Coordinates of C-alpha atoms in Angstrom, one line a residue:
X1 CA 3.6 5.0 75.1
X2 CA 3.1 1.4 74.1
X3 CA 0.3 2.4 71.8
X4 CA 2.4 5.3 70.3
X5 CA 5.2 2.9 69.6
X6 CA 2.8 0.4 67.9
X7 CA 1.4 3.2 65.8
X8 CA 4.9 4.4 64.7
X9 CA 5.8 0.8 63.8
X10 CA 2.6 0.4 61.8
X11 CA 3.2 3.7 59.9
X12 CA 6.8 2.7 59.1
X13 CA 5.7 -0.8 58.0
X14 CA 2.9 0.7 55.9
X15 CA 5.1 3.2 54.3
X16 CA 7.7 0.5 53.5
X17 CA 5.0 -1.7 52.0
X18 CA 3.6 1.1 49.8
X19 CA 7.1 1.9 48.6
X20 CA 7.8 -1.7 47.9
X21 CA 4.6 -2.1 46.0
X22 CA 5.4 1.1 44.1
X23 CA 8.7 -0.4 43.0
X24 CA 7.0 -3.6 42.0
X25 CA 4.4 -1.6 40.0
X26 CA 7.1 0.3 38.2
X27 CA 9.0 -2.9 37.5
X28 CA 5.8 -4.5 36.1
X29 CA 5.0 -1.3 34.1
X30 CA 8.5 -1.5 32.6
X31 CA 8.2 -5.2 31.9
X32 CA 4.8 -4.7 30.2
X33 CA 5.5 -1.7 28.2
X34 CA 9.1 -2.2 27.2
X35 CA 10.4 -5.7 27.5
X36 CA 7.2 -7.2 25.9
X37 CA 7.2 -4.7 23.0
X38 CA 9.3 -5.6 19.9
X39 CA 12.3 -3.3 19.4
X40 CA 11.3 -2.9 15.7
X41 CA 8.1 -3.3 13.7
X42 CA 8.6 -3.8 10.0
X43 CA 5.6 -3.4 7.7
X44 CA 6.1 -4.9 4.3
X45 CA 3.7 -4.1 1.4
X46 CA 4.2 -6.0 -1.9
X47 CA 2.6 -3.8 -4.6
X48 CA -0.1 -5.7 -6.6
X49 CA 0.4 -9.1 -4.9
X50 CA -2.4 -11.5 -5.4
X51 CA -2.9 -14.1 -2.6
X52 CA -2.4 -16.9 -5.1
X53 CA 1.2 -15.8 -5.7
X54 CA 1.9 -17.4 -2.2
X55 CA 0.5 -20.7 -3.3
X56 CA 1.2 -20.8 -7.0
X57 CA 4.9 -20.3 -6.6
X58 CA 5.2 -21.9 -3.2
X59 CA 7.2 -25.0 -4.3
X60 CA 9.9 -22.7 -5.9
X61 CA 10.3 -20.4 -2.9
X62 CA 13.3 -21.0 -0.6
X63 CA 12.9 -21.5 3.2
X64 CA 14.0 -18.0 4.3
X65 CA 11.5 -15.6 2.7
X66 CA 7.8 -16.1 2.2
X67 CA 8.0 -19.7 3.6
X68 CA 9.8 -18.5 6.7
X69 CA 6.9 -16.2 7.5
X70 CA 4.4 -18.9 6.9
X71 CA 6.3 -21.6 8.7
X72 CA 7.2 -19.5 11.8
X73 CA 4.4 -17.0 11.8
X74 CA 0.6 -16.7 11.2
X75 CA -1.1 -16.8 7.8
X76 CA -4.4 -15.1 7.3
X77 CA -5.5 -16.8 4.1
X78 CA -8.8 -15.0 3.6
X79 CA -7.7 -11.4 3.8
X80 CA -9.5 -8.7 1.7
X81 CA -9.8 -5.0 1.0
X82 CA -13.1 -3.6 2.2
X83 CA -13.4 -0.6 -0.1
X84 CA -12.8 0.6 -3.7
X85 CA -10.9 1.8 -5.6
X86 CA -8.1 -0.7 -4.9
X87 CA -5.2 1.5 -5.9
X88 CA -1.7 2.1 -4.4
X89 CA -2.3 5.3 -2.6
X90 CA -5.5 4.3 -0.8
X91 CA -4.1 0.8 -0.2
X92 CA -1.0 1.9 1.6
X93 CA -3.0 4.5 3.6
X94 CA -5.6 2.0 4.7
X95 CA -3.1 -0.6 5.8
X96 CA -1.4 1.8 8.2
X97 CA -4.4 3.9 9.4
X98 CA -6.8 1.0 10.0
X99 CA -9.5 2.9 8.1
X100 CA -10.8 3.4 4.5
X101 CA -10.9 6.4 2.1
X102 CA -14.2 7.4 3.6
X103 CA -12.3 8.6 6.6
X104 CA -8.6 9.0 5.7
X105 CA -9.4 10.9 2.5
X106 CA -6.9 9.3 0.1
X107 CA -9.6 8.3 -2.4
X108 CA -7.3 7.4 -5.3
X109 CA -3.7 8.0 -6.5
X110 CA -5.1 11.1 -8.3
X111 CA -8.5 12.7 -8.1
X112 CA -10.4 15.7 -9.2
X113 CA -10.3 18.4 -6.5
X114 CA -13.8 20.0 -6.4
X115 CA -12.5 23.2 -4.8
X116 CA -9.3 23.6 -6.9
X117 CA -11.1 22.5 -10.0
X118 CA -8.2 20.4 -11.2
X119 CA -6.7 16.9 -10.7
X120 CA -4.4 16.5 -7.7
X121 CA -1.9 13.8 -6.8
X122 CA -2.3 12.1 -3.4
X123 CA 1.1 13.2 -2.0
X124 CA 2.0 16.3 -4.0
X125 CA 2.8 19.4 -1.9
X126 CA 4.1 22.6 -3.4
X127 CA 4.8 24.1 0.1
X128 CA 7.8 21.8 0.6
X129 CA 11.0 21.4 -1.3
X130 CA 12.9 18.4 -2.7
X131 CA 15.9 17.0 -0.8
X132 CA 18.5 15.1 -2.7
X133 CA 17.4 16.2 -6.2
X134 CA 17.1 19.5 -8.1
X135 CA 13.8 18.2 -9.7
X136 CA 10.3 18.6 -8.3
X137 CA 10.1 14.9 -7.5
X138 CA 10.7 15.6 -3.8
X139 CA 7.9 18.1 -3.4
X140 CA 5.8 15.5 -1.6
X141 CA 4.2 15.0 1.9
X142 CA 1.2 13.2 3.6
X143 CA -0.7 16.5 3.9
X144 CA -3.9 15.1 2.2
X145 CA -4.1 12.1 4.6
X146 CA -6.6 13.1 7.3
X147 CA -5.9 10.5 9.9
X148 CA -2.9 9.1 11.9
X149 CA -1.0 5.9 11.2
X150 CA 0.0 3.4 13.9
X151 CA 3.5 4.7 13.4
X152 CA 2.2 8.2 14.3
X153 CA 0.6 6.7 17.4
X154 CA 3.8 5.0 18.3
X155 CA 5.7 8.3 18.0
X156 CA 3.2 10.0 20.2
X157 CA 3.3 7.1 22.8
X158 CA 7.1 7.2 23.0
X159 CA 7.3 11.0 23.2
X160 CA 8.8 11.0 19.7
X161 CA 11.7 8.8 20.8
X162 CA 10.6 5.8 18.7
X163 CA 11.6 6.3 15.1
X164 CA 9.6 5.9 11.9
X165 CA 11.3 5.5 8.5
X166 CA 9.5 4.9 5.2
X167 CA 11.2 3.2 2.2
X168 CA 9.9 2.6 -1.3
X169 CA 10.6 3.1 -5.0
X170 CA 7.3 5.0 -5.2
X171 CA 6.9 8.2 -3.3
X172 CA 3.3 7.6 -2.2
X173 CA 4.2 4.1 -1.0
X174 CA 6.9 5.5 1.2
X175 CA 5.2 8.7 2.4
X176 CA 1.6 7.5 3.3
X177 CA 2.7 4.5 5.4
X178 CA 5.3 6.5 7.3
X179 CA 2.7 9.0 8.3
X180 CA 2.7 12.6 9.5
X181 CA 5.3 12.4 12.3
X182 CA 7.9 10.2 10.5
X183 CA 11.6 11.0 10.9
X184 CA 11.9 10.5 7.2
X185 CA 10.5 8.9 4.1
X186 CA 12.7 8.0 1.1
X187 CA 11.9 7.2 -2.5
X188 CA 13.8 6.6 -5.7
X189 CA 14.4 9.2 -8.3
X190 CA 15.2 7.4 -11.5
X191 CA 15.6 9.0 -15.0
X192 CA 19.2 10.2 -15.3
X193 CA 19.8 10.4 -11.5
X194 CA 19.3 7.0 -9.8
X195 CA 19.3 8.3 -6.3
X196 CA 17.2 8.1 -3.2
X197 CA 15.5 11.4 -2.2
X198 CA 13.2 12.9 0.3
X199 CA 11.3 16.1 1.2
X200 CA 11.8 19.1 3.5
X201 CA 8.6 18.0 5.1
X202 CA 10.9 15.6 7.0
X203 CA 14.5 16.8 6.8
X204 CA 16.5 19.7 5.5
X205 CA 19.3 17.5 4.0
X206 CA 20.0 13.9 3.4
X207 CA 21.6 12.2 6.4
X208 CA 25.2 10.9 5.9
X209 CA 24.2 7.3 5.5
X210 CA 21.8 8.2 2.6
X211 CA 24.4 10.4 1.0
X212 CA 27.0 7.6 1.2
X213 CA 24.5 5.1 -0.3
X214 CA 23.8 7.4 -3.2
X215 CA 27.6 8.1 -3.7
X216 CA 28.3 4.4 -4.1
X217 CA 25.8 4.4 -6.9
X218 CA 25.2 0.6 -6.6
X219 CA 22.2 1.2 -8.8
X220 CA 24.5 0.9 -11.8
X221 CA 25.2 -2.8 -10.8
X222 CA 21.6 -3.6 -11.6
X223 CA 21.7 -2.3 -15.1
X224 CA 22.6 -5.8 -16.4
X225 CA 20.9 -8.7 -18.1
X226 CA 17.6 -9.7 -16.7
X227 CA 17.2 -13.4 -17.4
X228 CA 15.2 -16.0 -15.5
X229 CA 16.6 -17.0 -12.1
X230 CA 16.2 -20.7 -12.9
X231 CA 15.8 -22.5 -16.3
X232 CA 12.8 -21.0 -18.0
X233 CA 11.5 -24.5 -18.8
X234 CA 10.9 -25.0 -15.1
X235 CA 8.6 -22.0 -14.9
X236 CA 5.5 -24.1 -15.2
X237 CA 3.3 -21.9 -13.0
X238 CA 3.0 -19.2 -15.7
X239 CA 2.1 -18.9 -19.3
X240 CA 4.3 -19.0 -22.4
X241 CA 7.0 -16.4 -22.7
X242 CA 6.0 -15.3 -26.2
X243 CA 2.4 -14.3 -26.4
X244 CA 0.1 -11.4 -27.4
X245 CA -0.8 -10.2 -23.9
X246 CA 2.4 -8.5 -22.7
X247 CA 3.9 -5.0 -23.2
X248 CA 7.6 -5.3 -22.9
X249 CA 10.2 -2.5 -23.3
X250 CA 10.9 0.0 -26.0
X251 CA 13.8 -1.1 -28.2
X252 CA 13.0 -4.8 -28.0
X253 CA 10.7 -6.4 -30.5
X254 CA 9.3 -9.1 -28.2
X255 CA 8.4 -9.3 -24.5
X256 CA 10.6 -12.3 -24.0
X257 CA 13.7 -13.2 -21.9
X258 CA 16.5 -12.1 -21.7
X259 CA 16.4 -8.3 -21.4
X260 CA 19.6 -6.3 -21.7
X261 CA 18.8 -3.4 -19.4
X262 CA 22.0 -1.4 -20.0
X263 CA 21.1 -1.4 -23.7
X264 CA 17.4 -0.7 -23.2
X265 CA 18.0 2.0 -20.6
X266 CA 18.1 5.1 -22.8
X267 CA 14.8 4.3 -24.6
X268 CA 13.0 3.5 -21.3
X269 CA 13.5 6.6 -19.1
X270 CA 17.0 5.8 -17.9
X271 CA 17.2 4.3 -14.4
X272 CA 13.4 4.1 -14.3
X273 CA 13.7 0.9 -16.3
X274 CA 14.7 -0.8 -13.1
X275 CA 11.2 -0.2 -11.7
X276 CA 9.8 -2.7 -14.2
X277 CA 12.3 -5.4 -13.2
X278 CA 12.9 -7.4 -10.0
X279 CA 16.2 -5.5 -9.6
X280 CA 14.3 -2.5 -8.3
X281 CA 13.1 -4.6 -5.4
X282 CA 16.7 -5.7 -4.8
X283 CA 17.7 -2.0 -4.7
X284 CA 14.9 -1.3 -2.3
X285 CA 16.1 -4.1 0.0
X286 CA 19.7 -2.7 -0.2
X287 CA 18.4 0.7 1.0
X288 CA 16.1 -0.8 3.7
X289 CA 19.0 -2.7 5.2
X290 CA 21.1 0.5 5.0
X291 CA 18.3 2.3 6.8
X292 CA 18.2 -0.2 9.7
X293 CA 21.9 0.3 10.3
X294 CA 22.1 4.0 9.5
X295 CA 19.1 5.0 11.7
X296 CA 20.0 2.3 14.3
X297 CA 16.5 1.0 14.2
X298 CA 15.7 -1.5 16.9
X299 CA 18.8 -0.8 18.8
X300 CA 17.1 0.0 22.1
X301 CA 13.9 -0.8 24.0
X302 CA 11.9 2.0 22.5
X303 CA 10.0 0.5 19.5
X304 CA 10.8 1.8 16.1
X305 CA 8.8 1.4 12.9
X306 CA 10.2 0.7 9.4
X307 CA 7.8 0.6 6.4
X308 CA 9.0 -1.0 3.3
X309 CA 7.1 -1.2 0.1
X310 CA 8.2 -3.3 -2.9
X311 CA 6.8 -1.5 -5.8
X312 CA 8.4 -3.2 -8.8
X313 CA 6.0 -6.1 -8.6
X314 CA 3.3 -3.6 -9.6
X315 CA 5.2 -2.2 -12.5
X316 CA 6.0 -5.7 -13.8
X317 CA 2.4 -6.7 -13.4
X318 CA 1.1 -3.7 -15.3
X319 CA 3.7 -4.3 -18.1
X320 CA 3.5 -8.1 -18.5
X321 CA 0.4 -9.3 -16.7
X322 CA -0.2 -11.6 -13.8
X323 CA 0.3 -14.8 -15.8
X324 CA 3.7 -13.9 -17.3
X325 CA 7.1 -15.5 -16.9
X326 CA 8.3 -12.1 -15.8
X327 CA 5.9 -12.1 -12.8
X328 CA 7.0 -15.5 -11.7
X329 CA 10.7 -14.6 -11.9
X330 CA 10.0 -11.3 -10.1
X331 CA 8.4 -13.2 -7.1
X332 CA 11.1 -15.8 -7.0
X333 CA 13.7 -13.1 -6.8
X334 CA 11.7 -11.1 -4.3
X335 CA 11.7 -14.2 -2.1
X336 CA 15.5 -14.1 -2.0
X337 CA 15.4 -10.4 -1.2
X338 CA 13.0 -11.0 1.7
X339 CA 15.4 -13.7 3.0
X340 CA 18.2 -11.2 2.8
X341 CA 16.2 -8.6 4.7
X342 CA 15.2 -11.1 7.4
X343 CA 18.8 -12.2 7.9
X344 CA 19.8 -8.6 8.3
X345 CA 17.1 -8.1 10.9
X346 CA 18.4 -11.2 12.7
X347 CA 21.9 -9.8 12.7
X348 CA 21.2 -6.2 13.5
X349 CA 18.1 -6.3 15.7
X350 CA 18.2 -9.9 16.9
X351 CA 15.9 -12.9 16.5
X352 CA 12.8 -12.5 18.7
X353 CA 13.3 -8.8 19.0
X354 CA 11.3 -7.6 15.9
X355 CA 7.9 -8.2 14.4
X356 CA 7.0 -8.2 10.7
X357 CA 3.8 -8.2 8.8
X358 CA 3.5 -8.6 5.0
X359 CA 0.5 -7.7 2.9
X360 CA -0.4 -6.0 -0.4
X361 CA -2.0 -2.7 -1.4
X362 CA -4.2 -4.5 -4.0
X363 CA -4.1 -7.4 -6.3
X364 CA -4.8 -7.6 -10.0
X365 CA -6.9 -9.1 -12.8
X366 CA -5.6 -11.4 -15.5
X367 CA -5.1 -9.7 -18.8
X368 CA -8.7 -9.5 -20.2
X369 CA -7.4 -10.4 -23.7
X370 CA -6.0 -13.6 -22.3
X371 CA -9.2 -14.4 -20.4
X372 CA -11.1 -13.9 -23.6
X373 CA -8.8 -16.4 -25.3
X374 CA -9.8 -19.0 -22.8
X375 CA -13.5 -18.2 -23.0
X376 CA -13.8 -16.3 -19.8
X377 CA -16.0 -13.1 -19.9
X378 CA -13.8 -10.0 -20.0
X379 CA -13.4 -6.8 -22.0
X380 CA -12.1 -3.3 -22.4
X381 CA -14.0 -0.2 -21.5
X382 CA -13.4 2.8 -23.8
X383 CA -13.3 5.8 -21.5
X384 CA -13.0 8.4 -24.3
X385 CA -16.1 7.0 -26.0
X386 CA -17.9 7.0 -22.6
X387 CA -17.0 10.6 -22.0
X388 CA -18.3 11.7 -25.4
X389 CA -21.6 9.8 -25.0
X390 CA -22.4 11.1 -21.5
X391 CA -21.6 14.7 -22.5
X392 CA -23.9 14.4 -25.5
X393 CA -26.6 13.1 -23.2
X394 CA -26.2 16.0 -20.8
X395 CA -26.4 18.6 -23.6
X396 CA -29.5 16.9 -25.1
X397 CA -31.2 16.4 -21.8
X398 CA -30.4 19.6 -19.9
X399 CA -29.4 22.0 -22.7
X400 CA -25.8 22.6 -21.5
X401 CA -22.5 21.2 -22.6
X402 CA -20.5 22.1 -19.5
X403 CA -22.3 20.2 -16.8
X404 CA -19.6 17.7 -16.3
X405 CA -16.3 18.9 -14.9
X406 CA -14.4 15.7 -14.8
X407 CA -14.6 11.9 -15.1
X408 CA -12.0 10.1 -13.0
X409 CA -11.7 6.7 -11.2
X410 CA -15.1 5.6 -12.4
X411 CA -16.7 8.8 -10.9
X412 CA -18.5 11.7 -12.6
X413 CA -18.0 15.1 -11.1
X414 CA -20.7 17.6 -11.9
X415 CA -20.5 21.4 -12.3
X416 CA -22.7 22.2 -9.3
X417 CA -22.5 25.9 -9.8
X418 CA -23.8 25.6 -13.4
X419 CA -26.6 23.2 -12.3
X420 CA -27.7 25.8 -9.7
X421 CA -27.6 28.6 -12.3
X422 CA -29.8 26.5 -14.6
X423 CA -32.2 26.0 -11.6
X424 CA -31.8 22.2 -12.0
X425 CA -32.2 19.8 -9.0
X426 CA -28.9 18.1 -8.3
X427 CA -30.5 14.9 -7.2
X428 CA -32.5 14.7 -10.4
X429 CA -29.4 15.3 -12.5
X430 CA -27.5 12.6 -10.7
X431 CA -30.3 10.1 -11.0
X432 CA -30.7 10.9 -14.7
X433 CA -27.1 10.1 -15.3
X434 CA -27.4 6.8 -13.4
X435 CA -30.5 5.8 -15.5
X436 CA -28.6 6.7 -18.7
X437 CA -25.3 5.0 -18.1
X438 CA -26.7 1.8 -16.6
X439 CA -27.7 0.9 -20.2
X440 CA -24.1 1.3 -21.6
X441 CA -22.1 -1.7 -22.4
X442 CA -19.8 -3.0 -19.6
X443 CA -21.3 -0.8 -16.9
X444 CA -22.8 -3.2 -14.3
X445 CA -23.8 -0.8 -11.5
X446 CA -24.2 2.9 -11.0
X447 CA -25.0 5.0 -7.9
X448 CA -25.5 8.6 -7.0
X449 CA -23.6 10.4 -4.3
X450 CA -26.9 11.1 -2.6
X451 CA -27.5 7.3 -2.3
X452 CA -24.0 6.8 -0.9
X453 CA -24.6 9.6 1.7
X454 CA -28.1 8.6 2.7
X455 CA -28.2 4.8 2.6
X456 CA -26.2 2.4 4.7
X457 CA -24.9 -0.6 2.9
X458 CA -23.6 -3.5 4.9
X459 CA -22.8 -6.1 2.3
X460 CA -21.7 -6.6 -1.3
X461 CA -20.0 -4.2 -3.7
X462 CA -22.2 -1.4 -2.5
X463 CA -20.5 -1.6 1.0
X464 CA -17.1 -1.3 -0.7
X465 CA -18.2 1.7 -2.7
X466 CA -19.5 3.4 0.4
X467 CA -16.3 2.7 2.4
X468 CA -14.3 4.4 -0.4
X469 CA -16.7 7.3 -0.7
X470 CA -15.7 10.7 0.7
X471 CA -18.5 13.3 0.7
X472 CA -16.1 16.1 0.2
X473 CA -13.8 14.5 -2.3
X474 CA -15.7 11.9 -4.3
X475 CA -17.8 12.4 -7.4
X476 CA -21.6 12.8 -8.0
X477 CA -22.0 9.5 -9.7
X478 CA -20.0 6.3 -9.2
X479 CA -20.2 3.4 -11.6
X480 CA -18.9 -0.2 -11.6
X481 CA -17.7 -2.1 -14.6
X482 CA -18.4 -5.8 -15.3
X483 CA -16.0 -8.4 -13.9
X484 CA -12.6 -8.5 -15.8
X485 CA -13.5 -5.3 -17.8
X486 CA -10.8 -2.6 -17.5
X487 CA -10.0 0.7 -19.0
X488 CA -6.5 -0.1 -20.0
X489 CA -4.2 -1.2 -22.9
X490 CA -4.7 -4.6 -24.5
X491 CA -1.4 -5.7 -23.0
X492 CA -0.5 -6.0 -19.4
X493 CA -3.0 -5.7 -16.5
X494 CA -4.4 -3.4 -13.9
X495 CA -6.5 -3.2 -10.8
X496 CA -9.0 -1.0 -8.9
X497 CA -12.2 -3.0 -8.7
X498 CA -14.2 -4.6 -5.9
X499 CA -13.9 -8.1 -7.3
X500 CA -12.0 -10.9 -5.6
X501 CA -9.1 -10.8 -8.0
X502 CA -8.4 -7.2 -6.8
X503 CA -9.3 -7.5 -3.1
X504 CA -7.8 -10.9 -2.0
X505 CA -4.3 -10.3 -0.8
X506 CA -1.8 -12.0 1.5
X507 CA -1.5 -11.2 5.2
X508 CA 1.4 -12.7 7.1
X509 CA 2.7 -12.0 10.6
X510 CA 5.8 -13.3 12.2
X511 CA 8.3 -12.4 14.9
X512 CA 8.0 -11.3 18.5
X513 CA 4.5 -11.8 20.0
X514 CA 3.2 -13.8 17.0
X515 CA 2.2 -17.4 17.2
X516 CA 2.5 -20.0 14.5
X517 CA -0.9 -20.8 12.8
X518 CA -3.3 -20.0 10.0
X519 CA -6.9 -19.2 9.5
X520 CA -9.6 -19.0 6.8
X521 CA -11.6 -16.6 8.9
X522 CA -12.2 -13.5 6.9
X523 CA -9.9 -10.6 7.8
X524 CA -9.8 -7.1 6.3
X525 CA -7.0 -4.8 5.4
X526 CA -8.1 -2.3 8.1
X527 CA -7.4 -4.9 10.8
X528 CA -3.6 -4.6 10.4
X529 CA -3.1 -1.2 12.1
X530 CA -5.2 -2.0 15.2
X531 CA -3.4 -5.4 15.5
X532 CA 0.0 -3.7 15.5
X533 CA -1.3 -1.1 17.9
X534 CA -2.6 -3.8 20.2
X535 CA 0.8 -5.6 20.0
X536 CA 2.5 -2.3 21.0
X537 CA -0.1 -1.4 23.7
X538 CA -0.6 2.0 22.1
X539 CA -3.6 4.0 21.0
X540 CA -5.3 3.0 17.7
X541 CA -5.0 5.4 14.8
X542 CA -7.4 8.3 14.9
X543 CA -9.8 7.0 12.2
X544 CA -9.5 3.3 12.9
X545 CA -12.5 1.1 12.1
X546 CA -10.6 -2.2 12.1
X547 CA -10.4 -4.9 14.8
X548 CA -7.2 -6.3 16.4
X549 CA -6.7 -9.9 15.3
X550 CA -6.0 -11.3 18.7
X551 CA -5.8 -14.9 17.4
X552 CA -2.4 -14.1 15.8
X553 CA -0.8 -13.3 19.2
X554 CA 1.1 -15.7 21.5

């Protein structure tokens, strides 16, 4: 009996200990997976932001925007894109998927579809309908993106309880970051409407908070004079206001301050004029703040994700160039909008409860005409002349005038069916084109699709080309232009290359889980998604090739 009593006591004690340990494990699990996770992750992409905008305008920024991120968070100073082309669609996709066009499939904003035999837009989707507009502007979805985003993975991890909302003036800059499982993505329909819209891919009708935002039509308050925030004589970090390198607006003779937007509206596509001013960024901030409140983002312990892209910096850069007074003013005003957004996060979510990262989808080159004026090699590539020359070459060499189906994004797409009918060898045709165009002015490098598929490049521009090359979607020949040579107008600027001026962009982290510091260690745009995934203790996106930047964590 004594042994039986001892055994019973032992069993009861063991059972109690196991139960107690189980409670402790559950408590620890809750602590690890809930309390240590931020309530809200905010991803900010500033369209066409060069890294040097952080340093060039630093002394004129306030303490609550860019400087707050740098002073409280972590600054990766040597952050680069690791593929080309450096465009908006691929850029936003790569940031949130942790991979490159080679895997996620968004090889450009538009590209030639080899099966459909026509150009397609990265987010167009005729199978869905517009929400919030009677136009086709809402027929968009992420259907062409092949991989998941870290927001998708967070939705899966939380059994769809964690929300994801995308916000941007541009449709592709809202849709692609938000991912496949987003609760909603919203973008701006300008022209004669001036409303925020969406797609039936996400929702059947606009939620009440969006409807109320649109009804207020606060967009009208931004149709005002755009003058410099501070005295223009203090804008010493940019070139002269009157020069030959800027586009400007229809209806105004010179691209100089001030701009009366209400007067210029009708000649510049109505409300779309705001896209090329800093006020479009302010409108985006207004809507993002409304989204935080309307969707109750960060209101519980289940992590939500908000993606915000400031697109107007890109429109201003394309119109006026990276050295313009307009660009400087746009960034000084964006700094104030960031401060406003961060204050709203402090109030609605709480300091220490959210995590933010800020980066760019690409940078930009100085206006080549300006570079030429200061004796730096630059130029303009005539794409029409190139198309004419290469088609003449094909007819002379192979006896056919229809061997090229399309030339887009510095890629040549061949008519493979015709090549087969003529009993030509595809590799030979590709190689012949490479040998021909490498002699053309402004073409620095050229490669065949065969080379991209069969050779592994680990360094240089060749690596970036390969990271952007999709066997199913990319062309038969890829060519690279000389540095600072673009196919664009003589005013304003653009992007897309593998050169430092297009690849070097900011990467700032701050908020919950992020320590204060900085590094010159090279980081890549594909490192952001796994870093956020690691912070959240969730699976990495399905196509991820990046590495988590553990040195940014507390």
